[in-house]
Amino acid sequence: MEGKYAGSTYEATVSELESAVESAQNTLDTLKEEQTALIALENGVVTADEDRTIAAVPYEAGDTLQPGTAFALYCDTQTIMISVEVSQEKVAQVHVGEEVSVMISGNREGAVTGTVSSIASSATTGESVSNVTYAVIISIDNPDGKLGSGSSATVIFQGEQEEKTE
């Protein structure tokens, strides 16, 4: 009887072993990535892959690093994104790639040029069905990093005006 089931027992055992080997390989790959990151630390100095601005550090001196929690967060200040709600009647006149004029409060240099980078495919309903809007994302080049978030901005689309606080 044992000989009769030897083939299926063998196949099941091989399958289990293959699964165990695959799991061990995944663990090894993860550990190698972590080892590479640790080796990259030189005298306690951490470097990023790209030039960016540190936005937050969720740890303080003496804290223990926790798995899955970044020890520093950085953001791209080279491009500022502004989301503007455009009415249903006017959204058909807006096109991706279109240049717009943007007045940012506190910017002493006047208007800057932005580009429509995306238009939402689904509407955002306002207070009533007659108040339907679409989110339009405007990108602004900010190579010198002078512009920041949290300011009020006025976006001008071909003679129209929409305002958004960013």
Tab-separated table of C-alpha atoms in Angstrom:
chain	number	residue	atom	x	y	z
A	1	MET	CA	0.000	0.000	0.000
A	2	GLU	CA	2.857	2.356	0.867
A	3	GLY	CA	4.432	1.689	-2.505
A	4	LYS	CA	1.162	2.578	-4.218
A	5	TYR	CA	1.155	6.081	-2.681
A	6	ALA	CA	4.913	6.641	-2.833
A	7	GLY	CA	4.659	8.731	-6.008
A	8	SER	CA	2.090	11.162	-4.613
A	9	THR	CA	3.942	11.390	-1.283
A	10	TYR	CA	7.153	12.138	-3.175
A	11	GLU	CA	5.442	14.893	-5.256
A	12	ALA	CA	3.920	16.494	-2.144
A	13	THR	CA	7.280	16.462	-0.354
A	14	VAL	CA	9.076	17.984	-3.378
A	15	SER	CA	6.409	20.700	-3.612
A	16	GLU	CA	6.779	21.572	0.087
A	17	LEU	CA	10.575	21.689	-0.239
A	18	GLU	CA	10.401	23.917	-3.330
A	19	SER	CA	8.101	26.293	-1.440
A	20	ALA	CA	10.527	26.350	1.497
A	21	VAL	CA	13.474	27.073	-0.824
A	22	GLU	CA	11.548	29.917	-2.512
A	23	SER	CA	10.664	31.426	0.873
A	24	ALA	CA	14.294	31.155	2.009
A	25	GLN	CA	15.471	32.830	-1.222
A	26	ASN	CA	13.043	35.731	-0.680
A	27	THR	CA	14.321	36.140	2.879
A	28	LEU	CA	17.921	36.083	1.622
A	29	ASP	CA	17.148	38.732	-1.017
A	30	THR	CA	15.524	40.977	1.603
A	31	LEU	CA	18.460	40.566	3.984
A	32	LYS	CA	20.935	41.390	1.205
A	33	GLU	CA	19.024	44.617	0.457
A	34	GLU	CA	19.081	45.550	4.141
A	35	GLN	CA	22.787	44.682	4.357
A	36	THR	CA	23.501	46.930	1.371
A	37	ALA	CA	21.621	49.775	3.073
A	38	LEU	CA	23.563	49.275	6.300
A	39	ILE	CA	26.910	49.140	4.493
A	40	ALA	CA	25.968	52.407	2.756
A	41	LEU	CA	25.891	54.117	6.166
A	42	GLU	CA	29.295	55.635	6.646
A	43	ASN	CA	30.015	57.049	10.096
A	44	GLY	CA	26.289	57.336	10.786
A	45	VAL	CA	25.660	59.425	7.666
A	46	VAL	CA	22.583	58.580	5.627
A	47	THR	CA	22.376	59.587	1.984
A	48	ALA	CA	19.417	59.714	-0.375
A	49	ASP	CA	19.309	58.616	-3.998
A	50	GLU	CA	18.218	62.094	-5.161
A	51	ASP	CA	18.564	65.726	-4.109
A	52	ARG	CA	15.402	66.646	-2.204
A	53	THR	CA	14.291	68.581	0.864
A	54	ILE	CA	13.758	66.826	4.212
A	55	ALA	CA	10.094	67.191	5.124
A	56	ALA	CA	9.969	65.298	8.438
A	57	VAL	CA	12.022	63.185	10.809
A	58	PRO	CA	9.678	61.085	12.965
A	59	TYR	CA	12.442	60.111	15.408
A	60	GLU	CA	14.341	61.990	18.068
A	61	ALA	CA	17.832	61.353	19.425
A	62	GLY	CA	17.922	58.092	21.368
A	63	ASP	CA	14.779	56.616	19.748
A	64	THR	CA	14.935	53.050	18.479
A	65	LEU	CA	14.218	52.649	14.768
A	66	GLN	CA	11.085	50.623	14.088
A	67	PRO	CA	10.672	48.242	11.138
A	68	GLY	CA	8.495	49.701	8.422
A	69	THR	CA	8.850	53.299	9.658
A	70	ALA	CA	11.004	55.648	7.631
A	71	PHE	CA	13.547	57.552	9.691
A	72	ALA	CA	13.420	60.567	7.376
A	73	LEU	CA	10.915	61.762	4.793
A	74	TYR	CA	11.970	63.959	1.945
A	75	CYS	CA	10.042	65.643	-0.839
A	76	ASP	CA	10.620	67.087	-4.267
A	77	THR	CA	10.462	70.882	-4.181
A	78	GLN	CA	11.555	71.166	-7.816
A	79	THR	CA	7.925	70.934	-8.917
A	80	ILE	CA	4.919	72.344	-7.063
A	81	MET	CA	1.515	70.753	-7.698
A	82	ILE	CA	-1.720	72.706	-7.251
A	83	SER	CA	-5.179	71.150	-7.378
A	84	VAL	CA	-7.958	73.432	-8.615
A	85	GLU	CA	-11.672	72.601	-8.792
A	86	VAL	CA	-13.085	73.621	-12.180
A	87	SER	CA	-16.819	73.778	-12.827
A	88	GLN	CA	-18.476	71.266	-15.125
A	89	GLU	CA	-19.345	74.043	-17.604
A	90	LYS	CA	-15.705	75.174	-17.927
A	91	VAL	CA	-13.735	71.911	-17.652
A	92	ALA	CA	-14.245	71.077	-21.354
A	93	GLN	CA	-12.212	74.192	-22.214
A	94	VAL	CA	-9.197	72.988	-20.175
A	95	HIS	CA	-6.620	70.689	-21.802
A	96	VAL	CA	-3.648	68.696	-20.478
A	97	GLY	CA	-0.445	70.481	-21.487
A	98	GLU	CA	-2.125	73.898	-21.526
A	99	GLU	CA	-0.113	76.699	-19.949
A	100	VAL	CA	-1.805	78.766	-17.250
A	101	SER	CA	-0.859	81.824	-15.231
A	102	VAL	CA	-0.560	81.337	-11.476
A	103	MET	CA	-0.469	84.104	-8.888
A	104	ILE	CA	0.823	82.788	-5.550
A	105	SER	CA	0.256	84.906	-2.453
A	106	GLY	CA	3.525	86.087	-0.959
A	107	ASN	CA	5.465	85.613	-4.207
A	108	ARG	CA	6.990	89.032	-4.890
A	109	GLU	CA	8.096	88.086	-8.380
A	110	GLY	CA	4.561	88.155	-9.813
A	111	ALA	CA	2.788	85.483	-11.813
A	112	VAL	CA	4.468	82.205	-12.680
A	113	THR	CA	3.637	79.869	-15.530
A	114	GLY	CA	2.105	76.507	-14.758
A	115	THR	CA	1.034	73.575	-16.913
A	116	VAL	CA	-2.143	71.507	-16.671
A	117	SER	CA	-0.780	68.047	-15.884
A	118	SER	CA	-4.048	66.149	-15.364
A	119	ILE	CA	-7.815	66.476	-15.285
A	120	ALA	CA	-9.892	64.147	-13.124
A	121	SER	CA	-12.019	61.721	-15.128
A	122	SER	CA	-14.777	61.668	-12.522
A	123	ALA	CA	-16.588	64.638	-11.069
A	124	THR	CA	-16.474	65.924	-7.531
A	125	THR	CA	-20.014	66.822	-6.519
A	126	GLY	CA	-20.318	69.983	-4.490
A	127	GLU	CA	-23.155	71.046	-2.222
A	128	SER	CA	-25.747	70.172	-4.851
A	129	VAL	CA	-26.033	68.322	-8.153
A	130	SER	CA	-25.882	71.674	-9.947
A	131	ASN	CA	-22.494	72.377	-8.318
A	132	VAL	CA	-20.352	69.705	-10.011
A	133	THR	CA	-16.609	70.275	-10.334
A	134	TYR	CA	-13.561	68.422	-11.618
A	135	ALA	CA	-10.098	68.449	-10.035
A	136	VAL	CA	-7.443	69.884	-12.347
A	137	ILE	CA	-3.780	69.473	-11.339
A	138	ILE	CA	-1.377	72.267	-12.261
A	139	SER	CA	2.386	71.743	-12.084
A	140	ILE	CA	4.819	74.616	-11.626
A	141	ASP	CA	8.569	74.322	-12.100
A	142	ASN	CA	10.343	75.471	-8.931
A	143	PRO	CA	14.069	74.916	-9.610
A	144	ASP	CA	15.209	77.453	-7.012
A	145	GLY	CA	12.849	76.110	-4.323
A	146	LYS	CA	11.443	79.578	-3.564
A	147	LEU	CA	7.808	78.508	-3.770
A	148	GLY	CA	6.346	76.397	-0.990
A	149	SER	CA	3.082	74.754	-0.006
A	150	GLY	CA	0.448	76.344	2.203
A	151	SER	CA	-0.016	79.496	0.161
A	152	SER	CA	-3.126	80.697	-1.595
A	153	ALA	CA	-2.920	80.608	-5.386
A	154	THR	CA	-5.043	82.020	-8.169
A	155	VAL	CA	-4.928	80.087	-11.434
A	156	ILE	CA	-5.961	81.831	-14.640
A	157	PHE	CA	-7.156	79.624	-17.535
A	158	GLN	CA	-7.513	81.541	-20.819
A	159	GLY	CA	-9.403	84.496	-19.323
A	160	GLU	CA	-11.135	82.481	-16.564
A	161	GLN	CA	-10.158	82.528	-12.900
A	162	GLU	CA	-10.214	79.704	-10.327
A	163	GLU	CA	-8.774	80.032	-6.817
A	164	LYS	CA	-7.258	77.316	-4.677
A	165	THR	CA	-5.366	77.324	-1.371
A	166	GLU	CA	-2.385	74.965	-1.538
